[in-house]
Short mmCIF file of C-alpha atoms and ligand atoms in Angstrom, two decimals:
data_model
loop_
_atom_site.label_atom_id
_atom_site.label_comp_id
_atom_site.label_asym_id
_atom_site.label_seq_id
_atom_site.Cartn_x
_atom_site.Cartn_y
_atom_site.Cartn_z
CA MET A 291 197.83 80.84 -32.14
CA ASP A 292 194.16 80.17 -33.01
CA SER A 293 193.42 80.73 -36.63
CA TYR A 294 190.19 81.52 -38.46
CA ASP A 295 189.01 81.87 -42.04
CA LEU A 296 187.38 85.18 -41.06
CA VAL A 297 187.81 87.51 -38.10
CA VAL A 298 185.25 90.29 -37.88
CA ILE A 299 186.06 93.31 -35.69
CA GLY A 300 182.77 94.73 -34.38
CA GLY A 301 179.53 92.93 -33.54
CA GLY A 302 176.93 95.48 -34.69
CA PRO A 303 174.41 94.80 -37.48
CA GLY A 304 177.27 94.95 -40.00
CA GLY A 305 179.64 92.63 -38.18
CA TYR A 306 177.35 90.12 -36.49
CA VAL A 307 175.28 89.52 -39.62
CA ALA A 308 178.45 89.05 -41.70
CA ALA A 309 179.81 86.60 -39.10
CA ILE A 310 176.64 84.48 -39.16
CA ARG A 311 176.51 84.46 -42.97
CA ALA A 312 180.20 83.50 -43.15
CA ALA A 313 179.61 80.60 -40.76
CA GLN A 314 176.63 79.48 -42.88
CA LEU A 315 179.00 79.45 -45.85
CA GLY A 316 181.36 77.12 -44.01
CA MET A 317 183.99 79.60 -42.81
CA LYS A 318 185.55 79.21 -39.39
CA THR A 319 184.57 82.61 -38.01
CA ALA A 320 185.29 84.77 -34.97
CA CYS A 321 183.81 88.15 -34.06
CA VAL A 322 185.66 90.55 -31.76
CA GLU A 323 183.33 92.81 -29.78
CA ARG A 324 184.22 95.03 -26.84
CA TRP A 325 180.83 96.51 -25.87
CA GLN A 326 179.85 96.16 -22.21
CA ASN A 327 176.43 96.92 -20.77
CA ALA A 328 175.82 99.00 -17.62
CA SER A 329 176.65 95.98 -15.42
CA GLY A 330 179.95 95.39 -17.18
CA LYS A 331 178.74 92.34 -19.11
CA GLY A 332 179.90 91.94 -22.70
CA VAL A 333 177.09 92.31 -25.25
CA LEU A 334 176.69 91.95 -28.99
CA GLY A 335 174.52 94.04 -31.32
CA GLY A 336 176.53 97.27 -31.43
CA THR A 337 174.99 100.72 -31.64
CA CYS A 338 171.83 99.45 -33.33
CA LEU A 339 170.69 97.10 -30.59
CA ASN A 340 172.18 98.81 -27.55
CA VAL A 341 171.84 102.56 -28.10
CA GLY A 342 170.36 103.05 -31.56
CA CYS A 343 167.58 101.61 -33.72
CA ILE A 344 166.04 99.28 -31.15
CA PRO A 345 165.92 101.35 -27.93
CA SER A 346 164.80 104.42 -29.90
CA LYS A 347 161.96 102.44 -31.49
CA ALA A 348 160.98 101.03 -28.08
CA LEU A 349 160.63 104.59 -26.73
CA LEU A 350 158.92 105.80 -29.90
CA ASP A 351 156.35 103.01 -29.54
CA THR A 352 155.71 103.70 -25.86
CA SER A 353 155.40 107.44 -26.41
CA HIS A 354 153.14 106.84 -29.44
CA HIS A 355 150.73 104.77 -27.29
CA PHE A 356 150.85 107.48 -24.63
CA GLU A 357 150.02 110.21 -27.10
CA PHE A 358 147.23 108.09 -28.54
CA LEU A 359 145.68 107.68 -25.10
CA ARG A 360 146.02 111.36 -24.30
CA GLN A 361 144.97 112.90 -27.59
CA HIS A 362 143.17 110.44 -29.83
CA ALA A 363 141.56 107.73 -27.66
CA LYS A 364 138.52 109.94 -27.02
CA GLU A 365 137.45 109.99 -30.66
CA HIS A 366 137.55 106.18 -30.62
CA GLY A 367 135.15 106.26 -27.65
CA ILE A 368 137.87 105.36 -25.17
CA ASP A 369 138.12 107.37 -21.96
CA ALA A 370 141.57 106.95 -20.50
CA ASP A 371 143.54 108.71 -17.82
CA ALA A 372 147.10 108.17 -19.02
CA ARG A 373 150.20 108.95 -16.98
CA ILE A 374 153.75 108.00 -17.87
CA ASP A 375 155.99 106.06 -15.48
CA VAL A 376 159.41 106.79 -17.00
CA ALA A 377 161.19 104.15 -14.90
CA ARG A 378 158.85 101.39 -16.16
CA MET A 379 159.11 102.65 -19.73
CA GLN A 380 162.92 102.53 -19.48
CA ALA A 381 162.85 99.06 -17.87
CA ARG A 382 160.72 97.76 -20.75
CA LYS A 383 163.11 99.33 -23.28
CA GLN A 384 166.03 97.65 -21.53
CA LYS A 385 164.25 94.29 -21.56
CA VAL A 386 163.68 94.58 -25.31
CA VAL A 387 167.40 95.38 -25.79
CA THR A 388 168.58 92.55 -23.51
CA THR A 389 166.32 89.95 -25.15
CA LEU A 390 167.61 90.88 -28.60
CA THR A 391 171.31 91.08 -27.69
CA GLN A 392 171.08 87.70 -25.93
CA GLY A 393 169.38 86.40 -29.07
CA ILE A 394 172.47 87.30 -31.09
CA ALA A 395 174.71 85.48 -28.63
CA ALA A 396 172.44 82.44 -29.10
CA LEU A 397 172.65 82.78 -32.89
CA PHE A 398 176.46 82.86 -32.60
CA LYS A 399 176.34 79.60 -30.63
CA LYS A 400 173.93 78.00 -33.07
CA ASN A 401 176.11 78.95 -36.05
CA LYS A 402 179.39 78.22 -34.24
CA VAL A 403 180.71 81.77 -34.48
CA THR A 404 183.35 82.37 -31.79
CA TRP A 405 182.82 85.60 -29.87
CA LEU A 406 186.14 87.08 -28.76
CA ALA A 407 185.17 89.61 -26.07
CA GLY A 408 187.55 92.56 -26.08
CA ASN A 409 189.08 95.32 -28.13
CA GLY A 410 190.32 94.27 -31.55
CA SER A 411 193.14 95.82 -33.55
CA LEU A 412 195.09 94.83 -36.62
CA ALA A 413 198.51 93.46 -35.67
CA SER A 414 199.18 92.85 -39.38
CA SER A 415 197.04 92.33 -42.46
CA ASP A 416 196.39 88.73 -41.35
CA THR A 417 196.51 88.82 -37.56
CA VAL A 418 194.19 90.49 -35.06
CA CYS A 419 195.16 91.37 -31.51
CA VAL A 420 192.33 91.08 -28.94
CA THR A 421 192.67 92.89 -25.61
CA SER A 422 190.11 91.73 -23.06
CA ALA A 423 188.61 93.99 -20.37
CA ASP A 424 191.22 92.75 -17.84
CA GLY A 425 194.04 93.75 -20.19
CA LYS A 426 194.94 90.23 -21.38
CA GLN A 427 196.14 90.15 -24.99
CA THR A 428 195.71 87.32 -27.48
CA THR A 429 196.58 87.29 -31.14
CA VAL A 430 194.59 85.29 -33.68
CA ALA A 431 195.39 84.57 -37.30
CA ALA A 432 192.86 85.33 -40.02
CA ARG A 433 192.70 84.48 -43.72
CA TYR A 434 190.24 87.37 -44.10
CA ILE A 435 189.59 90.34 -41.79
CA LEU A 436 186.41 92.40 -41.81
CA VAL A 437 186.47 95.77 -40.05
CA ALA A 438 182.93 96.63 -38.88
CA THR A 439 183.65 99.02 -36.03
CA GLY A 440 180.72 101.33 -36.72
CA SER A 441 180.38 104.86 -35.48
CA VAL A 442 179.94 107.04 -32.41
CA PRO A 443 177.95 110.27 -31.91
CA ALA A 444 179.58 113.34 -33.48
CA THR A 445 180.13 116.35 -31.27
CA ILE A 446 180.46 120.08 -31.92
CA PRO A 447 182.78 122.38 -29.95
CA PRO A 448 179.98 124.77 -28.86
CA ALA A 449 178.09 121.97 -27.09
CA PRO A 450 180.39 119.67 -25.11
CA VAL A 451 178.48 116.61 -23.92
CA ASP A 452 178.48 115.97 -20.15
CA GLN A 453 175.75 113.25 -20.34
CA LYS A 454 173.83 115.09 -17.60
CA PHE A 455 172.61 118.43 -18.92
CA ILE A 456 174.02 118.22 -22.44
CA VAL A 457 173.63 114.68 -23.74
CA ASP A 458 174.18 112.79 -26.97
CA SER A 459 171.69 110.30 -28.45
CA THR A 460 172.76 107.67 -25.90
CA GLY A 461 172.01 110.03 -23.00
CA ALA A 462 168.70 111.09 -24.56
CA LEU A 463 167.56 107.44 -24.61
CA ASP A 464 168.19 107.21 -20.89
CA PHE A 465 166.51 110.22 -19.26
CA ASP A 466 164.94 109.17 -15.96
CA ALA A 467 162.35 111.95 -16.06
CA VAL A 468 160.62 113.97 -18.75
CA PRO A 469 162.47 117.30 -19.07
CA THR A 470 160.13 120.30 -18.95
CA THR A 471 162.05 121.93 -21.77
CA LEU A 472 164.34 120.13 -24.19
CA GLY A 473 166.63 121.66 -26.78
CA VAL A 474 167.74 119.43 -29.65
CA ILE A 475 170.68 120.47 -31.83
CA GLY A 476 170.18 119.02 -35.32
CA ALA A 477 166.94 118.18 -37.16
CA GLY A 478 168.28 114.99 -38.73
CA VAL A 479 166.79 111.54 -38.28
CA ILE A 480 168.00 111.12 -34.68
CA GLY A 481 167.05 114.63 -33.56
CA LEU A 482 163.53 114.28 -34.97
CA GLU A 483 162.97 110.83 -33.46
CA LEU A 484 164.28 111.65 -29.98
CA GLY A 485 162.63 115.08 -30.05
CA SER A 486 159.32 113.33 -30.86
CA VAL A 487 159.69 110.83 -28.00
CA TRP A 488 160.11 113.48 -25.30
CA ARG A 489 157.57 115.88 -26.82
CA ARG A 490 154.92 113.15 -26.78
CA LEU A 491 155.72 112.50 -23.14
CA GLY A 492 155.19 116.16 -22.28
CA ALA A 493 158.43 118.08 -22.88
CA GLU A 494 158.42 121.41 -24.71
CA VAL A 495 160.86 120.66 -27.51
CA VAL A 496 162.79 123.14 -29.65
CA ILE A 497 164.94 121.76 -32.47
CA LEU A 498 167.71 124.01 -33.76
CA GLU A 499 168.90 123.17 -37.26
CA ALA A 500 171.76 125.02 -38.94
CA LEU A 501 170.63 124.30 -42.51
CA PRO A 502 167.96 126.48 -44.12
CA ASP A 503 166.04 123.48 -45.53
CA PHE A 504 164.14 120.85 -43.57
CA LEU A 505 165.29 117.28 -44.42
CA ALA A 506 167.42 118.59 -47.28
CA THR A 507 167.81 115.18 -48.98
CA ALA A 508 164.10 114.28 -48.93
CA ASP A 509 161.62 115.10 -51.69
CA ARG A 510 160.68 118.79 -51.21
CA GLN A 511 156.91 118.16 -51.24
CA ILE A 512 157.24 115.43 -48.59
CA ALA A 513 159.67 117.48 -46.47
CA LYS A 514 157.39 120.53 -46.55
CA GLU A 515 154.33 118.51 -45.56
CA ALA A 516 156.26 116.64 -42.83
CA HIS A 517 157.54 119.94 -41.41
CA LYS A 518 153.98 121.28 -41.27
CA ILE A 519 152.63 118.17 -39.52
CA LEU A 520 155.47 117.93 -36.98
CA ALA A 521 155.15 121.66 -36.19
CA LYS A 522 151.39 121.22 -35.66
CA GLN A 523 152.18 118.44 -33.18
CA GLY A 524 154.23 120.96 -31.20
CA LEU A 525 157.81 120.32 -32.36
CA ASP A 526 159.27 123.80 -32.64
CA ILE A 527 161.74 123.33 -35.50
CA ARG A 528 163.88 126.42 -36.16
CA LEU A 529 165.71 126.26 -39.47
CA GLY A 530 168.86 128.28 -40.20
CA ALA A 531 169.59 128.24 -36.45
CA LYS A 532 173.29 127.59 -35.86
CA VAL A 533 174.31 126.85 -32.29
CA THR A 534 177.38 128.90 -31.36
CA ALA A 535 177.76 128.30 -27.60
CA THR A 536 176.20 126.52 -24.64
CA ARG A 537 176.74 126.84 -20.90
CA VAL A 538 175.28 125.15 -17.86
CA GLU A 539 173.93 127.70 -15.38
CA GLY A 540 172.56 126.17 -12.21
CA GLU A 541 170.23 123.38 -13.36
CA MET A 542 169.67 124.84 -16.83
CA VAL A 543 171.53 124.93 -20.12
CA VAL A 544 171.75 128.23 -21.97
CA VAL A 545 172.07 127.80 -25.72
CA ASP A 546 173.29 130.66 -27.91
CA TYR A 547 172.51 130.44 -31.59
CA GLU A 548 172.46 132.57 -34.71
CA LEU A 549 169.21 132.89 -36.61
CA SER A 550 169.16 134.91 -39.84
CA GLY A 551 172.26 136.81 -38.73
CA SER A 552 170.87 137.77 -35.33
CA ALA A 553 172.14 136.38 -32.00
CA GLN A 554 169.54 134.44 -30.01
CA SER A 555 169.60 132.64 -26.70
CA GLN A 556 167.33 130.14 -24.97
CA CYS A 557 167.34 128.13 -21.72
CA PHE A 558 166.52 124.43 -21.52
CA ASP A 559 166.42 121.77 -18.79
CA ARG A 560 168.30 119.40 -21.06
CA VAL A 561 169.97 119.62 -24.48
CA VAL A 562 170.49 116.77 -26.93
CA VAL A 563 173.35 117.04 -29.41
CA ALA A 564 172.14 115.20 -32.53
CA VAL A 565 174.53 116.48 -35.19
CA GLY A 566 175.29 113.15 -36.83
CA ARG A 567 177.79 110.36 -36.22
CA LYS A 568 181.48 109.84 -36.92
CA PRO A 569 183.29 106.62 -37.83
CA CYS A 570 184.95 104.66 -35.05
CA THR A 571 188.35 103.94 -36.60
CA THR A 572 191.02 105.21 -34.21
CA GLY A 573 193.28 102.78 -32.34
CA LEU A 574 192.56 99.99 -34.82
CA GLY A 575 196.09 99.81 -36.18
CA LEU A 576 194.90 100.74 -39.67
CA GLU A 577 197.82 103.08 -40.43
CA GLN A 578 200.46 100.55 -39.47
CA VAL A 579 199.16 98.01 -42.00
CA GLY A 580 198.78 100.72 -44.65
CA ILE A 581 194.98 101.06 -44.69
CA ALA A 582 193.88 104.58 -45.60
CA THR A 583 191.22 106.63 -43.88
CA ASP A 584 189.70 109.77 -45.40
CA PRO A 585 189.91 113.18 -43.67
CA ARG A 586 186.72 112.40 -41.70
CA GLY A 587 188.08 109.07 -40.47
CA PHE A 588 186.12 106.70 -42.74
CA VAL A 589 188.05 103.62 -43.91
CA VAL A 590 188.68 104.01 -47.63
CA VAL A 591 187.25 101.04 -49.57
CA ASP A 592 186.41 100.17 -53.18
CA GLU A 593 182.94 99.20 -54.43
CA HIS A 594 183.43 95.70 -52.99
CA CYS A 595 184.44 97.08 -49.57
CA HIS A 596 188.07 96.03 -50.07
CA THR A 597 190.61 98.26 -48.31
CA GLY A 598 193.24 97.56 -50.95
CA VAL A 599 195.48 95.84 -48.35
CA GLY A 600 195.75 92.03 -48.23
CA ASN A 601 192.42 90.39 -47.44
CA VAL A 602 191.14 93.21 -45.26
CA PHE A 603 187.61 94.51 -45.93
CA ALA A 604 185.51 97.15 -44.15
CA ILE A 605 181.74 97.73 -44.02
CA GLY A 606 178.92 99.64 -42.33
CA ASP A 607 179.08 102.98 -40.57
CA CYS A 608 182.90 103.06 -40.65
CA VAL A 609 182.94 103.33 -44.47
CA ARG A 610 181.27 105.65 -47.03
CA GLY A 611 177.56 105.50 -47.73
CA PRO A 612 174.45 105.89 -45.62
CA MET A 613 174.89 105.24 -41.89
CA LEU A 614 172.03 102.77 -41.62
CA ALA A 615 171.80 99.33 -40.01
CA HIS A 616 170.34 97.58 -43.06
CA LYS A 617 173.06 99.03 -45.30
CA ALA A 618 175.70 97.70 -42.88
CA SER A 619 174.13 94.23 -42.80
CA GLU A 620 173.71 93.90 -46.56
CA GLU A 621 177.26 95.13 -47.13
CA GLY A 622 178.56 92.52 -44.67
CA VAL A 623 176.64 89.74 -46.37
CA SER A 624 177.88 90.76 -49.80
CA VAL A 625 181.53 90.83 -48.66
CA VAL A 626 181.46 87.31 -47.20
CA GLU A 627 179.46 85.91 -50.12
CA ARG A 628 182.05 87.38 -52.51
CA ILE A 629 184.83 85.78 -50.42
CA ALA A 630 182.94 82.49 -50.80
CA GLY A 631 182.97 82.88 -54.58
CA GLN A 632 179.42 84.16 -55.06
CA LYS A 633 178.51 87.30 -57.04
CA PRO A 634 176.33 89.43 -54.77
CA HIS A 635 175.33 92.95 -55.72
CA LEU A 636 174.25 95.83 -53.52
CA ASP A 637 172.63 98.87 -55.13
CA PHE A 638 173.09 101.86 -52.81
CA ARG A 639 170.40 103.70 -54.77
CA LEU A 640 167.89 101.20 -53.43
CA VAL A 641 168.70 101.53 -49.73
CA PRO A 642 165.51 102.82 -48.10
CA TRP A 643 165.58 105.77 -45.68
CA ILE A 644 163.15 105.77 -42.79
CA ILE A 645 162.39 108.34 -40.10
CA TYR A 646 160.19 106.92 -37.35
CA THR A 647 158.28 110.05 -36.46
CA TRP A 648 154.48 109.77 -36.68
CA PRO A 649 153.47 109.94 -39.39
CA GLU A 650 156.57 108.05 -40.48
CA ILE A 651 158.69 109.29 -43.38
CA ALA A 652 160.25 106.77 -45.77
CA TRP A 653 161.71 106.93 -49.21
CA VAL A 654 163.76 105.05 -51.73
CA GLY A 655 165.43 106.27 -54.91
CA ASP A 656 165.32 109.79 -56.30
CA SER A 657 163.24 112.72 -55.20
CA GLU A 658 161.41 114.58 -57.96
CA GLN A 659 164.05 117.33 -57.69
CA ALA A 660 167.03 114.94 -57.84
CA ALA A 661 165.59 113.07 -60.83
CA THR A 662 164.92 116.34 -62.68
CA ALA A 663 168.37 117.69 -61.81
CA ALA A 664 169.85 114.46 -63.23
CA GLY A 665 168.19 115.31 -66.54
CA ARG A 666 165.28 112.84 -66.37
CA ARG A 667 161.83 113.76 -67.61
CA VAL A 668 159.52 112.69 -64.82
CA ARG A 669 155.86 112.00 -64.24
CA CYS A 670 154.72 112.04 -60.60
CA GLY A 671 151.65 110.54 -59.02
CA SER A 672 150.55 111.11 -55.46
CA PHE A 673 147.73 109.97 -53.23
CA PRO A 674 146.79 111.40 -49.82
CA PHE A 675 146.06 109.08 -46.87
CA MET A 676 143.05 111.30 -46.26
CA ALA A 677 141.40 109.40 -49.13
CA SER A 678 142.37 105.93 -47.88
CA GLY A 679 139.63 103.87 -46.23
CA ARG A 680 142.09 102.04 -43.99
CA ALA A 681 143.77 105.29 -42.88
CA ARG A 682 140.35 106.76 -42.07
CA ALA A 683 139.41 103.68 -40.04
CA MET A 684 142.66 104.00 -38.12
CA GLY A 685 142.24 107.74 -37.64
CA ASP A 686 145.63 108.34 -39.28
CA THR A 687 144.88 110.43 -42.34
CA GLU A 688 147.90 112.71 -42.53
CA GLY A 689 150.46 112.45 -45.30
CA LEU A 690 150.70 111.05 -48.80
CA VAL A 691 152.42 108.60 -51.11
CA LYS A 692 154.32 110.07 -54.04
CA ILE A 693 155.77 108.08 -56.92
CA VAL A 694 158.34 109.57 -59.27
CA ALA A 695 158.42 107.73 -62.60
CA ASP A 696 160.41 108.20 -65.77
CA ALA A 697 158.16 110.01 -68.28
CA ASP A 698 159.70 108.08 -71.18
CA ASP A 699 159.70 104.44 -70.01
CA ASP A 700 157.56 104.68 -66.81
CA SER A 701 160.27 103.03 -64.66
CA VAL A 702 159.96 103.91 -60.99
CA LEU A 703 162.74 106.35 -60.04
CA GLY A 704 161.67 107.03 -56.47
CA VAL A 705 158.89 106.41 -53.98
CA HIS A 706 158.22 108.73 -51.06
CA VAL A 707 155.83 107.97 -48.24
CA LEU A 708 154.77 110.28 -45.43
CA GLY A 709 152.16 108.42 -43.47
CA PRO A 710 151.19 105.71 -41.01
CA ASN A 711 153.47 102.64 -41.28
CA ALA A 712 155.53 104.25 -44.05
CA SER A 713 158.43 102.12 -42.76
CA GLU A 714 156.59 98.98 -43.88
CA LEU A 715 154.99 100.43 -47.03
CA ILE A 716 158.36 101.36 -48.50
CA ALA A 717 159.35 97.67 -48.79
CA GLU A 718 157.00 97.19 -51.76
CA ALA A 719 158.62 100.13 -53.51
CA VAL A 720 162.13 98.78 -52.89
CA ALA A 721 161.13 95.38 -54.31
CA VAL A 722 159.54 96.91 -57.41
CA MET A 723 162.59 99.11 -58.04
CA GLU A 724 164.94 96.17 -57.42
CA PHE A 725 163.17 94.36 -60.27
CA GLY A 726 163.35 97.45 -62.50
CA GLY A 727 159.55 97.80 -62.30
CA SER A 728 157.34 100.55 -63.66
CA ALA A 729 154.52 102.58 -62.13
CA GLU A 730 152.23 100.54 -64.38
CA ASP A 731 153.53 97.34 -62.74
CA ILE A 732 152.38 98.65 -59.34
CA ALA A 733 149.13 99.91 -60.86
CA ARG A 734 148.40 96.42 -62.25
CA THR A 735 149.25 94.63 -58.99
CA VAL A 736 146.29 93.62 -56.81
CA HIS A 737 146.50 95.25 -53.38
CA GLY A 738 144.36 93.97 -50.50
CA HIS A 739 141.47 96.08 -49.29
CA PRO A 740 141.29 97.94 -47.01
CA THR A 741 145.02 98.47 -46.53
CA LEU A 742 147.41 101.38 -46.35
CA ALA A 743 149.23 99.77 -49.27
CA GLU A 744 146.28 100.76 -51.46
CA ALA A 745 147.66 104.31 -51.21
CA VAL A 746 150.81 103.09 -53.00
CA HIS A 747 148.59 101.46 -55.63
CA GLU A 748 146.57 104.65 -56.09
CA ALA A 749 149.73 106.80 -56.33
CA ALA A 750 150.91 104.49 -59.13
CA LEU A 751 147.55 104.91 -60.88
CA ALA A 752 147.89 108.67 -60.39
CA VAL A 753 151.17 108.66 -62.36
CA ASP A 754 148.93 107.89 -65.35
CA GLY A 755 146.18 110.24 -64.19
CA ARG A 756 143.77 107.44 -63.30
CA ALA A 757 143.61 107.27 -59.50
CA ILE A 758 140.16 106.05 -58.53
CA HIS A 759 139.62 107.49 -55.08
CA PHE A 760 141.10 110.96 -55.45
P1 FAD B 1859 177.76 99.65 -34.91
O1 FAD B 1859 176.36 99.25 -34.77
O2 FAD B 1859 178.20 100.96 -34.45
O3 FAD B 1859 178.64 98.48 -34.37
C1 FAD B 1859 180.02 98.54 -34.30
C2 FAD B 1859 180.49 97.68 -33.16
O4 FAD B 1859 181.90 97.59 -33.20
C3 FAD B 1859 180.13 98.23 -31.78
O5 FAD B 1859 179.46 97.24 -31.06
C4 FAD B 1859 181.48 98.55 -31.15
O6 FAD B 1859 181.52 98.28 -29.76
C5 FAD B 1859 182.39 97.60 -31.89
N1 FAD B 1859 183.78 98.04 -31.94
C6 FAD B 1859 184.26 99.23 -32.38
N2 FAD B 1859 185.60 99.24 -32.34
C7 FAD B 1859 185.96 98.04 -31.85
C8 FAD B 1859 187.21 97.44 -31.58
N3 FAD B 1859 188.36 98.08 -31.81
N4 FAD B 1859 187.21 96.19 -31.06
C9 FAD B 1859 186.06 95.52 -30.81
N5 FAD B 1859 184.86 96.03 -31.07
C10 FAD B 1859 184.81 97.27 -31.59
N6 FAD B 1859 169.74 102.86 -38.40
C11 FAD B 1859 168.70 102.31 -39.06
O7 FAD B 1859 168.90 101.68 -40.09
N7 FAD B 1859 167.42 102.41 -38.56
C12 FAD B 1859 167.14 103.09 -37.43
O8 FAD B 1859 165.98 103.17 -37.00
C13 FAD B 1859 168.22 103.69 -36.72
N8 FAD B 1859 167.99 104.36 -35.58
C14 FAD B 1859 169.05 104.87 -34.89
C15 FAD B 1859 168.78 105.55 -33.71
C16 FAD B 1859 169.83 106.07 -32.97
C17 FAD B 1859 169.54 106.79 -31.67
C18 FAD B 1859 171.17 105.89 -33.41
C19 FAD B 1859 172.32 106.42 -32.60
C20 FAD B 1859 171.44 105.22 -34.60
C21 FAD B 1859 170.38 104.72 -35.35
N9 FAD B 1859 170.59 104.05 -36.56
C22 FAD B 1859 169.53 103.53 -37.25
C23 FAD B 1859 171.95 103.88 -37.13
C24 FAD B 1859 172.45 102.46 -36.87
O9 FAD B 1859 172.49 102.23 -35.48
C25 FAD B 1859 173.84 102.28 -37.47
O10 FAD B 1859 173.81 102.63 -38.84
C26 FAD B 1859 174.29 100.83 -37.35
O11 FAD B 1859 174.35 100.44 -36.01
C27 FAD B 1859 175.66 100.63 -38.01
O12 FAD B 1859 176.06 99.31 -37.88
P2 FAD B 1859 177.59 98.91 -37.80
O13 FAD B 1859 177.61 97.43 -37.59
O14 FAD B 1859 178.32 99.47 -38.94
O15 FAD B 1859 178.16 99.65 -36.52
P1 AMP B 1860 172.11 113.90 -39.25
O1 AMP B 1860 173.51 113.90 -39.79
O2 AMP B 1860 171.05 113.46 -40.23
O3 AMP B 1860 171.99 113.18 -37.94
O4 AMP B 1860 171.75 115.42 -38.94
C1 AMP B 1860 172.52 116.25 -38.09
C2 AMP B 1860 172.05 117.67 -38.31
O5 AMP B 1860 172.67 118.53 -37.34
C3 AMP B 1860 172.40 118.23 -39.67
O6 AMP B 1860 171.21 118.58 -40.35
C4 AMP B 1860 173.26 119.45 -39.37
O7 AMP B 1860 172.99 120.53 -40.24
C5 AMP B 1860 172.85 119.81 -37.95
N1 AMP B 1860 173.87 120.60 -37.24
C6 AMP B 1860 175.21 120.41 -37.21
N2 AMP B 1860 175.85 121.37 -36.47
C7 AMP B 1860 174.88 122.21 -36.00
C8 AMP B 1860 174.87 123.39 -35.19
N3 AMP B 1860 176.01 123.95 -34.69
N4 AMP B 1860 173.68 123.98 -34.90
C9 AMP B 1860 172.52 123.46 -35.40
N5 AMP B 1860 172.47 122.36 -36.17
C10 AMP B 1860 173.62 121.72 -36.48
#
């Protein structure tokens, strides 16, 4: 029987990053991954690279360029006659995915991580059984086991996915034509991003969201402004709209939903079910080695991701916490560094959230409402991109930066960005908060001119009532 210091089950951003870091730390490491692409070839990268972060961003970028050419190029003095070739857009997306997944296979080779292609399950707390696609079974011994099996799209009984008319996020990344009308169930991150892609390409998009509030966990001011901007773009977001039934009639999907107590119905060419994700933890042999899962199927772990059984750990989407690629990766790194005797620390409060609509929405830390509810006295400063020279030059003036600081010691409690490149701007905020910085620290930091980051600087000045340009 082959034996390893560490066997990782799952090669997504949680598992593959942990495997590479473990190998760097001198551990003999294997990673079990079962994913196969459309041609039946085994691939690494998990949800994130194959059907998640990367393909969605590829389509968001293409559709963003398309919308620019159609709606904004004119004001830049560019006359363009833009048409979308969906097949070429999808081929480009696939090329991006293939290049990156092959890159991980190359990184495994470089770092001497053994990729065991197949389905992994726990035979005991120190052995893993790998079943390859042809049914062959091998068992390997492991001093440590890391479960990083991720998640799959959640479903709801009223909208069974057939991947033709009613699709999940994977199906919505793969449409071969722009639907004339698209219904999206769920106005979470995935629903908003995929709804934006197809709206920009010409679909009439209606998003049905059961909750009464838009982006309930975001800062209220940011959520309200984002809702207004996305609605102006043409995303028809209906809040308090709970889908109760769907049926395919001919080539259309009829969706029944309840809105403020009244029954409504609407027909769409296609419907995307984007109601969240559920952990992928069945068939792993967890019960037989005594590892607990919670009622929703998440592996139960302590603050160091230990399952409480032997040397078995679990990370990423299959455990508690935000279902985000960077959270999975950092958790994986901290587990293997701890195994190697280091003392890593991961602060969940400082995991940034990003929604890649345009303008983008990003935040870290507490909203004004959450900080106040937690009993903090806060001072907020905000700065609109309308007043930023760089944003004006770009023609991207919607949105704002908002900083929530502690009124007593000025420490930054949260930073919220709705605006162009918010996904990149939030990194400064995370770094400042990681160092326990204050709004004054940002205010006294030199920011290049003209940059979008100056809006972060000005928002920090605004906390003290001394913004210069607004
Ligand atoms: P996964 O990426 O799900 O990887 C788990 C892997 O384990 C899979 O490859 C699976 O095949 C494998 N596996 C499962 N069971 C077994 C088994 N028994 N044996 C062998 N292998 C197994 N997050 C962001 O941070 N930013 C984004 O922009 C973003 N966009 C997204 C867009 C979409 C459309 C979707 C669907 C998700 C998006 N996410 C995004 C979420 C992100 O993809 C996940 O949080 C991330 O992939 C979780 O990483 P993971 O390693 O825990 O799990
Ligand atoms: P997220 O978990 O961020 O991907 O968001 C999923 C969203 O789907 C949540 O905001 C849910 O409220 C929403 N949702 C879940 N079930 C339904 C339903 N039956 N009808 C409409 N929205 C739903």
